[in-house]
Amino acid sequence: MNRPSKARIRDSFERAASSYEDAALVQRRVCAHLAAGLTDGLSARSILDAGCGTGFAQPLLRQRFPAAHTIALDFAPAMLSRVGASCCRLAGDLEHLPLAANSIDLYWSSLAVQWCDLPRALAEAHRALTTGGALALASLGPRTFHELRTAFAGIDGHRHTLLFHTAEEIRQMTNSAGFVAVDVEKHAEIAHYADFRSLLRAVKALGANQLGEGRRTALLSRAAFSRAADACEKLRTSAGLPLTYDVITLHARK
């Protein structure tokens, strides 16, 4: 599965760091859902928040594991600089964790691994976890941002979104990485916007624009933009123009 280059991903999130915190409403809901799925009785002395963004998972993790040592790791230094919680901040790559083997008890990652080579990221998670350690993961499935693909169909040949793994593919990759007790769930989170321009602005504020395969390098003409907006309008509900996040959550043990 083709992915944008790491330089493109890092640059996009570096630019979005100042707007991400205010725009990440769905991301916060996904974090809360992932936290609610942690099993009762789970203990952790050392936690990795992998792909931490601006750190809004930190209060949830601190509430659940008040005595744990937490490492907030992200690929984009500008994101890390906005982590306000008291934790260890570490710039790093999920596919090449700068951590010793068997060094963490909980690997937590919410809406980050979709930007990675997932088998590599899972192999690194398995390496870093202690025996019996827990994996808590949220990613995105194929219906994510399907409204954008509908809006731009026939406008150009660009995909406008990433290619996402299915829930079953993620389950199989997790098993292949050596994890056990793999539990996978799916649910949709839908954001709504007043108009097409606001929807696109929100995607840009999250750093998720211009990262689809074969991205556009020139501005849309006014006529093309109008056609895309009209196509998106056909999807309007009473709440506004929808933008779907096809959320996949996974819990497992090493």
PDB file of C-alpha atoms in Angstrom:
ATOM      1  CA  MET A   1       0.000   0.000   0.000  1.00  0.00           C
ATOM      2  CA  ASN A   2       1.524   3.307  -1.120  1.00  0.00           C
ATOM      3  CA  ARG A   3       2.046   5.971   1.538  1.00  0.00           C
ATOM      4  CA  PRO A   4       3.100   9.612   1.299  1.00  0.00           C
ATOM      5  CA  SER A   5       6.776  10.127   2.023  1.00  0.00           C
ATOM      6  CA  LYS A   6       7.703  10.647   5.647  1.00  0.00           C
ATOM      7  CA  ALA A   7       8.970  14.123   4.798  1.00  0.00           C
ATOM      8  CA  ARG A   8       5.543  15.068   3.381  1.00  0.00           C
ATOM      9  CA  ILE A   9       3.740  13.693   6.431  1.00  0.00           C
ATOM     10  CA  ARG A  10       6.042  15.483   8.852  1.00  0.00           C
ATOM     11  CA  ASP A  11       5.804  18.774   6.967  1.00  0.00           C
ATOM     12  CA  SER A  12       2.016  18.601   6.841  1.00  0.00           C
ATOM     13  CA  PHE A  13       1.711  18.098  10.590  1.00  0.00           C
ATOM     14  CA  GLU A  14       4.378  20.668  11.335  1.00  0.00           C
ATOM     15  CA  ARG A  15       2.244  23.229   9.471  1.00  0.00           C
ATOM     16  CA  ALA A  16      -0.937  22.084  11.202  1.00  0.00           C
ATOM     17  CA  ALA A  17       0.421  22.126  14.756  1.00  0.00           C
ATOM     18  CA  SER A  18      -0.959  25.584  15.580  1.00  0.00           C
ATOM     19  CA  SER A  19      -4.485  24.710  14.394  1.00  0.00           C
ATOM     20  CA  TYR A  20      -4.657  21.035  15.342  1.00  0.00           C
ATOM     21  CA  GLU A  21      -5.742  21.399  18.961  1.00  0.00           C
ATOM     22  CA  ASP A  22      -8.879  23.381  18.112  1.00  0.00           C
ATOM     23  CA  ALA A  23      -9.761  21.277  15.064  1.00  0.00           C
ATOM     24  CA  ALA A  24      -9.332  17.823  16.604  1.00  0.00           C
ATOM     25  CA  LEU A  25     -12.869  17.338  17.962  1.00  0.00           C
ATOM     26  CA  VAL A  26     -13.359  13.888  16.441  1.00  0.00           C
ATOM     27  CA  GLN A  27      -9.840  12.904  17.471  1.00  0.00           C
ATOM     28  CA  ARG A  28     -10.729  13.643  21.107  1.00  0.00           C
ATOM     29  CA  ARG A  29     -13.846  11.483  20.885  1.00  0.00           C
ATOM     30  CA  VAL A  30     -11.804   8.630  19.427  1.00  0.00           C
ATOM     31  CA  CYS A  31      -9.304   8.933  22.294  1.00  0.00           C
ATOM     32  CA  ALA A  32     -12.119   8.707  24.836  1.00  0.00           C
ATOM     33  CA  HIS A  33     -13.552   5.646  23.060  1.00  0.00           C
ATOM     34  CA  LEU A  34     -10.134   3.962  23.003  1.00  0.00           C
ATOM     35  CA  ALA A  35      -9.617   4.664  26.710  1.00  0.00           C
ATOM     36  CA  ALA A  36     -13.031   3.238  27.557  1.00  0.00           C
ATOM     37  CA  GLY A  37     -11.949  -0.043  25.953  1.00  0.00           C
ATOM     38  CA  LEU A  38      -8.975  -0.563  28.263  1.00  0.00           C
ATOM     39  CA  THR A  39      -9.672  -3.640  30.371  1.00  0.00           C
ATOM     40  CA  ASP A  40     -10.459  -3.360  34.060  1.00  0.00           C
ATOM     41  CA  GLY A  41      -7.469  -4.255  36.169  1.00  0.00           C
ATOM     42  CA  LEU A  42      -4.931  -3.271  33.509  1.00  0.00           C
ATOM     43  CA  SER A  43      -1.803  -1.889  35.173  1.00  0.00           C
ATOM     44  CA  ALA A  44       1.062  -0.028  33.551  1.00  0.00           C
ATOM     45  CA  ARG A  45       4.209   1.485  34.987  1.00  0.00           C
ATOM     46  CA  SER A  46       5.495   2.749  31.636  1.00  0.00           C
ATOM     47  CA  ILE A  47       3.302   4.009  28.764  1.00  0.00           C
ATOM     48  CA  LEU A  48       4.103   5.090  25.236  1.00  0.00           C
ATOM     49  CA  ASP A  49       1.696   7.551  23.587  1.00  0.00           C
ATOM     50  CA  ALA A  50       2.765   6.821  20.023  1.00  0.00           C
ATOM     51  CA  GLY A  51       1.918   9.608  17.594  1.00  0.00           C
ATOM     52  CA  CYS A  52       0.776  11.809  20.457  1.00  0.00           C
ATOM     53  CA  GLY A  53       0.018  14.934  18.411  1.00  0.00           C
ATOM     54  CA  THR A  54      -0.568  17.825  20.794  1.00  0.00           C
ATOM     55  CA  GLY A  55      -0.980  15.429  23.707  1.00  0.00           C
ATOM     56  CA  PHE A  56      -4.697  15.448  24.358  1.00  0.00           C
ATOM     57  CA  ALA A  57      -4.609  11.736  25.348  1.00  0.00           C
ATOM     58  CA  GLN A  58      -2.338  12.574  28.253  1.00  0.00           C
ATOM     59  CA  PRO A  59      -5.068  13.574  30.751  1.00  0.00           C
ATOM     60  CA  LEU A  60      -6.979  10.347  30.000  1.00  0.00           C
ATOM     61  CA  LEU A  61      -3.870   8.232  30.507  1.00  0.00           C
ATOM     62  CA  ARG A  62      -2.846  10.136  33.632  1.00  0.00           C
ATOM     63  CA  GLN A  63      -6.318   9.679  35.135  1.00  0.00           C
ATOM     64  CA  ARG A  64      -6.266   5.933  34.494  1.00  0.00           C
ATOM     65  CA  PHE A  65      -2.576   5.372  35.384  1.00  0.00           C
ATOM     66  CA  PRO A  66      -1.578   8.196  37.774  1.00  0.00           C
ATOM     67  CA  ALA A  67       1.725   6.623  38.812  1.00  0.00           C
ATOM     68  CA  ALA A  68       2.902   5.604  35.341  1.00  0.00           C
ATOM     69  CA  HIS A  69       5.874   7.080  33.513  1.00  0.00           C
ATOM     70  CA  THR A  70       4.520   8.323  30.176  1.00  0.00           C
ATOM     71  CA  ILE A  71       6.452   8.970  26.988  1.00  0.00           C
ATOM     72  CA  ALA A  72       4.798  11.243  24.408  1.00  0.00           C
ATOM     73  CA  LEU A  73       6.303  10.465  21.011  1.00  0.00           C
ATOM     74  CA  ASP A  74       5.593  12.180  17.705  1.00  0.00           C
ATOM     75  CA  PHE A  75       7.225  12.543  14.301  1.00  0.00           C
ATOM     76  CA  ALA A  76       6.547  16.311  14.174  1.00  0.00           C
ATOM     77  CA  PRO A  77       8.531  18.435  16.658  1.00  0.00           C
ATOM     78  CA  ALA A  78       6.004  21.276  16.361  1.00  0.00           C
ATOM     79  CA  MET A  79       3.306  18.930  17.651  1.00  0.00           C
ATOM     80  CA  LEU A  80       5.509  17.795  20.531  1.00  0.00           C
ATOM     81  CA  SER A  81       6.194  21.386  21.526  1.00  0.00           C
ATOM     82  CA  ARG A  82       2.478  21.796  22.259  1.00  0.00           C
ATOM     83  CA  VAL A  83       2.208  18.844  24.636  1.00  0.00           C
ATOM     84  CA  GLY A  84       1.379  20.568  27.908  1.00  0.00           C
ATOM     85  CA  ALA A  85       1.255  17.540  30.196  1.00  0.00           C
ATOM     86  CA  SER A  86       4.069  16.570  32.503  1.00  0.00           C
ATOM     87  CA  CYS A  87       5.645  13.698  30.591  1.00  0.00           C
ATOM     88  CA  CYS A  88       8.752  12.712  28.662  1.00  0.00           C
ATOM     89  CA  ARG A  89       8.638  14.160  25.121  1.00  0.00           C
ATOM     90  CA  LEU A  90      10.422  12.261  22.406  1.00  0.00           C
ATOM     91  CA  ALA A  91      10.678  12.929  18.663  1.00  0.00           C
ATOM     92  CA  GLY A  92      10.620   9.634  16.836  1.00  0.00           C
ATOM     93  CA  ASP A  93       9.289   7.345  14.138  1.00  0.00           C
ATOM     94  CA  LEU A  94       6.678   4.686  14.953  1.00  0.00           C
ATOM     95  CA  GLU A  95       8.393   2.372  12.486  1.00  0.00           C
ATOM     96  CA  HIS A  96      11.755   2.762  14.288  1.00  0.00           C
ATOM     97  CA  LEU A  97      11.012   3.415  17.963  1.00  0.00           C
ATOM     98  CA  PRO A  98      13.938   4.918  19.906  1.00  0.00           C
ATOM     99  CA  LEU A  99      13.120   2.605  22.821  1.00  0.00           C
ATOM    100  CA  ALA A 100      14.702  -0.511  24.288  1.00  0.00           C
ATOM    101  CA  ALA A 101      13.030  -3.877  23.886  1.00  0.00           C
ATOM    102  CA  ASN A 102      10.631  -4.906  26.657  1.00  0.00           C
ATOM    103  CA  SER A 103      10.560  -1.368  28.069  1.00  0.00           C
ATOM    104  CA  ILE A 104       6.883  -0.334  28.097  1.00  0.00           C
ATOM    105  CA  ASP A 105       3.743  -1.870  29.573  1.00  0.00           C
ATOM    106  CA  LEU A 106       1.160  -0.069  27.417  1.00  0.00           C
ATOM    107  CA  TYR A 107       1.526   0.969  23.788  1.00  0.00           C
ATOM    108  CA  TRP A 108      -1.177   3.536  23.108  1.00  0.00           C
ATOM    109  CA  SER A 109      -1.702   5.073  19.682  1.00  0.00           C
ATOM    110  CA  SER A 110      -4.791   6.967  18.556  1.00  0.00           C
ATOM    111  CA  LEU A 111      -5.193   7.898  14.882  1.00  0.00           C
ATOM    112  CA  ALA A 112      -1.506   7.809  14.007  1.00  0.00           C
ATOM    113  CA  VAL A 113      -0.655   4.388  12.550  1.00  0.00           C
ATOM    114  CA  GLN A 114      -2.670   5.008   9.384  1.00  0.00           C
ATOM    115  CA  TRP A 115       0.272   7.170   8.293  1.00  0.00           C
ATOM    116  CA  CYS A 116       2.703   4.265   8.784  1.00  0.00           C
ATOM    117  CA  ASP A 117       3.720   0.985   7.259  1.00  0.00           C
ATOM    118  CA  LEU A 118       1.455  -0.864   9.683  1.00  0.00           C
ATOM    119  CA  PRO A 119       3.296  -4.218   9.871  1.00  0.00           C
ATOM    120  CA  ARG A 120       6.528  -2.364  10.706  1.00  0.00           C
ATOM    121  CA  ALA A 121       4.813  -0.226  13.333  1.00  0.00           C
ATOM    122  CA  LEU A 122       3.185  -3.287  14.913  1.00  0.00           C
ATOM    123  CA  ALA A 123       6.500  -5.152  14.934  1.00  0.00           C
ATOM    124  CA  GLU A 124       8.095  -2.222  16.756  1.00  0.00           C
ATOM    125  CA  ALA A 125       5.215  -2.072  19.238  1.00  0.00           C
ATOM    126  CA  HIS A 126       5.648  -5.776  19.954  1.00  0.00           C
ATOM    127  CA  ARG A 127       9.403  -5.365  20.409  1.00  0.00           C
ATOM    128  CA  ALA A 128       9.042  -2.472  22.850  1.00  0.00           C
ATOM    129  CA  LEU A 129       6.305  -4.024  24.977  1.00  0.00           C
ATOM    130  CA  THR A 130       7.002  -6.153  28.012  1.00  0.00           C
ATOM    131  CA  THR A 131       5.673  -9.700  28.072  1.00  0.00           C
ATOM    132  CA  GLY A 132       1.960  -9.441  28.802  1.00  0.00           C
ATOM    133  CA  GLY A 133       1.999  -5.761  27.887  1.00  0.00           C
ATOM    134  CA  ALA A 134      -1.083  -4.167  26.291  1.00  0.00           C
ATOM    135  CA  LEU A 135      -1.640  -2.664  22.850  1.00  0.00           C
ATOM    136  CA  ALA A 136      -4.388  -0.042  22.456  1.00  0.00           C
ATOM    137  CA  LEU A 137      -4.741   1.227  18.921  1.00  0.00           C
ATOM    138  CA  ALA A 138      -7.150   3.391  16.948  1.00  0.00           C
ATOM    139  CA  SER A 139      -6.862   3.717  13.185  1.00  0.00           C
ATOM    140  CA  LEU A 140      -9.071   4.529  10.213  1.00  0.00           C
ATOM    141  CA  GLY A 141     -10.864   2.287   7.739  1.00  0.00           C
ATOM    142  CA  PRO A 142     -11.667   2.536   4.029  1.00  0.00           C
ATOM    143  CA  ARG A 143     -14.825   4.657   4.339  1.00  0.00           C
ATOM    144  CA  THR A 144     -12.910   7.498   5.964  1.00  0.00           C
ATOM    145  CA  PHE A 145     -13.509  10.783   4.107  1.00  0.00           C
ATOM    146  CA  HIS A 146     -15.538   9.000   1.436  1.00  0.00           C
ATOM    147  CA  GLU A 147     -17.423  12.282   1.017  1.00  0.00           C
ATOM    148  CA  LEU A 148     -14.246  13.884  -0.340  1.00  0.00           C
ATOM    149  CA  ARG A 149     -13.796  11.120  -2.877  1.00  0.00           C
ATOM    150  CA  THR A 150     -17.412  11.574  -3.963  1.00  0.00           C
ATOM    151  CA  ALA A 151     -17.032  15.345  -4.241  1.00  0.00           C
ATOM    152  CA  PHE A 152     -13.924  15.148  -6.426  1.00  0.00           C
ATOM    153  CA  ALA A 153     -14.951  12.160  -8.559  1.00  0.00           C
ATOM    154  CA  GLY A 154     -14.815  13.320 -12.167  1.00  0.00           C
ATOM    155  CA  ILE A 155     -12.960  16.520 -11.238  1.00  0.00           C
ATOM    156  CA  ASP A 156      -9.463  15.047 -11.500  1.00  0.00           C
ATOM    157  CA  GLY A 157      -7.608  11.749 -11.259  1.00  0.00           C
ATOM    158  CA  HIS A 158      -6.304  12.264  -7.725  1.00  0.00           C
ATOM    159  CA  ARG A 159      -7.569  10.131  -4.860  1.00  0.00           C
ATOM    160  CA  HIS A 160      -7.690  12.993  -2.295  1.00  0.00           C
ATOM    161  CA  THR A 161      -7.512  10.557   0.653  1.00  0.00           C
ATOM    162  CA  LEU A 162      -5.200   7.833   1.878  1.00  0.00           C
ATOM    163  CA  LEU A 163      -5.766   4.183   1.123  1.00  0.00           C
ATOM    164  CA  PHE A 164      -6.820   2.652   4.439  1.00  0.00           C
ATOM    165  CA  HIS A 165      -6.616  -0.936   5.694  1.00  0.00           C
ATOM    166  CA  THR A 166      -9.798  -2.831   6.537  1.00  0.00           C
ATOM    167  CA  ALA A 167     -10.517  -3.993  10.078  1.00  0.00           C
ATOM    168  CA  GLU A 168      -9.835  -7.594   9.074  1.00  0.00           C
ATOM    169  CA  GLU A 169      -6.495  -6.662   7.497  1.00  0.00           C
ATOM    170  CA  ILE A 170      -5.492  -4.866  10.698  1.00  0.00           C
ATOM    171  CA  ARG A 171      -6.537  -7.887  12.770  1.00  0.00           C
ATOM    172  CA  GLN A 172      -4.445 -10.215  10.610  1.00  0.00           C
ATOM    173  CA  MET A 173      -1.404  -7.926  10.743  1.00  0.00           C
ATOM    174  CA  THR A 174      -1.672  -7.711  14.529  1.00  0.00           C
ATOM    175  CA  ASN A 175      -1.822 -11.492  14.848  1.00  0.00           C
ATOM    176  CA  SER A 176       1.121 -11.837  12.467  1.00  0.00           C
ATOM    177  CA  ALA A 177       3.145  -9.424  14.614  1.00  0.00           C
ATOM    178  CA  GLY A 178       2.821 -11.881  17.508  1.00  0.00           C
ATOM    179  CA  PHE A 179       0.012 -10.325  19.530  1.00  0.00           C
ATOM    180  CA  VAL A 180      -2.678 -12.402  21.211  1.00  0.00           C
ATOM    181  CA  ALA A 181      -6.217 -11.753  22.498  1.00  0.00           C
ATOM    182  CA  VAL A 182      -6.775  -9.388  19.573  1.00  0.00           C
ATOM    183  CA  ASP A 183     -10.102  -7.579  19.837  1.00  0.00           C
ATOM    184  CA  VAL A 184     -11.175  -5.307  16.956  1.00  0.00           C
ATOM    185  CA  GLU A 185     -14.198  -3.007  16.785  1.00  0.00           C
ATOM    186  CA  LYS A 186     -15.506  -0.514  14.227  1.00  0.00           C
ATOM    187  CA  HIS A 187     -17.671   2.567  14.561  1.00  0.00           C
ATOM    188  CA  ALA A 188     -18.255   5.763  12.614  1.00  0.00           C
ATOM    189  CA  GLU A 189     -17.581   9.272  13.872  1.00  0.00           C
ATOM    190  CA  ILE A 190     -19.163  11.954  11.702  1.00  0.00           C
ATOM    191  CA  ALA A 191     -18.310  15.645  11.787  1.00  0.00           C
ATOM    192  CA  HIS A 192     -20.637  18.176  10.132  1.00  0.00           C
ATOM    193  CA  TYR A 193     -19.870  21.478   8.463  1.00  0.00           C
ATOM    194  CA  ALA A 194     -21.909  24.421   7.242  1.00  0.00           C
ATOM    195  CA  ASP A 195     -20.425  24.372   3.735  1.00  0.00           C
ATOM    196  CA  PHE A 196     -17.830  22.708   1.526  1.00  0.00           C
ATOM    197  CA  ARG A 197     -15.186  25.348   2.126  1.00  0.00           C
ATOM    198  CA  SER A 198     -15.489  24.903   5.904  1.00  0.00           C
ATOM    199  CA  LEU A 199     -15.140  21.128   5.498  1.00  0.00           C
ATOM    200  CA  LEU A 200     -11.936  21.496   3.484  1.00  0.00           C
ATOM    201  CA  ARG A 201     -10.591  24.051   5.938  1.00  0.00           C
ATOM    202  CA  ALA A 202     -11.120  21.592   8.804  1.00  0.00           C
ATOM    203  CA  VAL A 203      -9.230  18.835   6.975  1.00  0.00           C
ATOM    204  CA  LYS A 204      -6.361  21.233   6.356  1.00  0.00           C
ATOM    205  CA  ALA A 205      -6.301  22.308  10.021  1.00  0.00           C
ATOM    206  CA  LEU A 206      -5.740  18.668  10.974  1.00  0.00           C
ATOM    207  CA  GLY A 207      -2.821  18.282   8.569  1.00  0.00           C
ATOM    208  CA  ALA A 208      -4.682  15.626   6.577  1.00  0.00           C
ATOM    209  CA  ASN A 209      -4.962  17.536   3.309  1.00  0.00           C
ATOM    210  CA  GLN A 210      -2.722  17.025   0.264  1.00  0.00           C
ATOM    211  CA  LEU A 211      -1.645  13.596   1.495  1.00  0.00           C
ATOM    212  CA  GLY A 212      -3.629  11.331  -0.794  1.00  0.00           C
ATOM    213  CA  GLU A 213      -1.933   9.348  -3.513  1.00  0.00           C
ATOM    214  CA  GLY A 214      -1.119  11.532  -6.528  1.00  0.00           C
ATOM    215  CA  ARG A 215      -1.920  14.756  -4.689  1.00  0.00           C
ATOM    216  CA  ARG A 216      -2.945  17.898  -6.544  1.00  0.00           C
ATOM    217  CA  THR A 217      -0.150  20.458  -6.961  1.00  0.00           C
ATOM    218  CA  ALA A 218      -2.216  23.264  -8.509  1.00  0.00           C
ATOM    219  CA  LEU A 219      -5.290  25.123  -7.306  1.00  0.00           C
ATOM    220  CA  LEU A 220      -8.718  24.036  -8.496  1.00  0.00           C
ATOM    221  CA  SER A 221     -10.378  26.321 -10.988  1.00  0.00           C
ATOM    222  CA  ARG A 222     -13.458  28.149  -9.744  1.00  0.00           C
ATOM    223  CA  ALA A 223     -15.654  25.969 -11.961  1.00  0.00           C
ATOM    224  CA  ALA A 224     -14.082  22.732 -10.698  1.00  0.00           C
ATOM    225  CA  PHE A 225     -14.442  23.842  -7.097  1.00  0.00           C
ATOM    226  CA  SER A 226     -18.093  24.650  -7.728  1.00  0.00           C
ATOM    227  CA  ARG A 227     -18.714  21.192  -9.219  1.00  0.00           C
ATOM    228  CA  ALA A 228     -17.062  19.516  -6.237  1.00  0.00           C
ATOM    229  CA  ALA A 229     -19.097  21.631  -3.824  1.00  0.00           C
ATOM    230  CA  ASP A 230     -22.310  20.758  -5.673  1.00  0.00           C
ATOM    231  CA  ALA A 231     -21.489  17.048  -5.489  1.00  0.00           C
ATOM    232  CA  CYS A 232     -20.838  17.331  -1.771  1.00  0.00           C
ATOM    233  CA  GLU A 233     -24.115  19.217  -1.282  1.00  0.00           C
ATOM    234  CA  LYS A 234     -26.004  16.114  -2.400  1.00  0.00           C
ATOM    235  CA  LEU A 235     -24.751  14.434   0.786  1.00  0.00           C
ATOM    236  CA  ARG A 236     -26.045  17.173   3.106  1.00  0.00           C
ATOM    237  CA  THR A 237     -28.077  16.121   6.135  1.00  0.00           C
ATOM    238  CA  SER A 238     -30.063  18.209   8.602  1.00  0.00           C
ATOM    239  CA  ALA A 239     -26.827  18.538  10.647  1.00  0.00           C
ATOM    240  CA  GLY A 240     -24.801  19.886   7.706  1.00  0.00           C
ATOM    241  CA  LEU A 241     -22.255  18.476   5.273  1.00  0.00           C
ATOM    242  CA  PRO A 242     -20.931  15.185   6.727  1.00  0.00           C
ATOM    243  CA  LEU A 243     -17.328  14.036   6.918  1.00  0.00           C
ATOM    244  CA  THR A 244     -16.961  10.431   8.028  1.00  0.00           C
ATOM    245  CA  TYR A 245     -14.197   8.884  10.107  1.00  0.00           C
ATOM    246  CA  ASP A 246     -14.383   5.077   9.748  1.00  0.00           C
ATOM    247  CA  VAL A 247     -12.815   4.327  13.142  1.00  0.00           C
ATOM    248  CA  ILE A 248     -11.189   0.984  13.925  1.00  0.00           C
ATOM    249  CA  THR A 249     -10.141   0.316  17.528  1.00  0.00           C
ATOM    250  CA  LEU A 250      -8.001  -2.588  18.577  1.00  0.00           C
ATOM    251  CA  HIS A 251      -6.886  -4.011  21.909  1.00  0.00           C
ATOM    252  CA  ALA A 252      -4.389  -6.873  22.254  1.00  0.00           C
ATOM    253  CA  ARG A 253      -1.672  -8.342  24.457  1.00  0.00           C
ATOM    254  CA  LYS A 254       1.910  -9.350  23.829  1.00  0.00           C
TER     255      LYS A 254
END
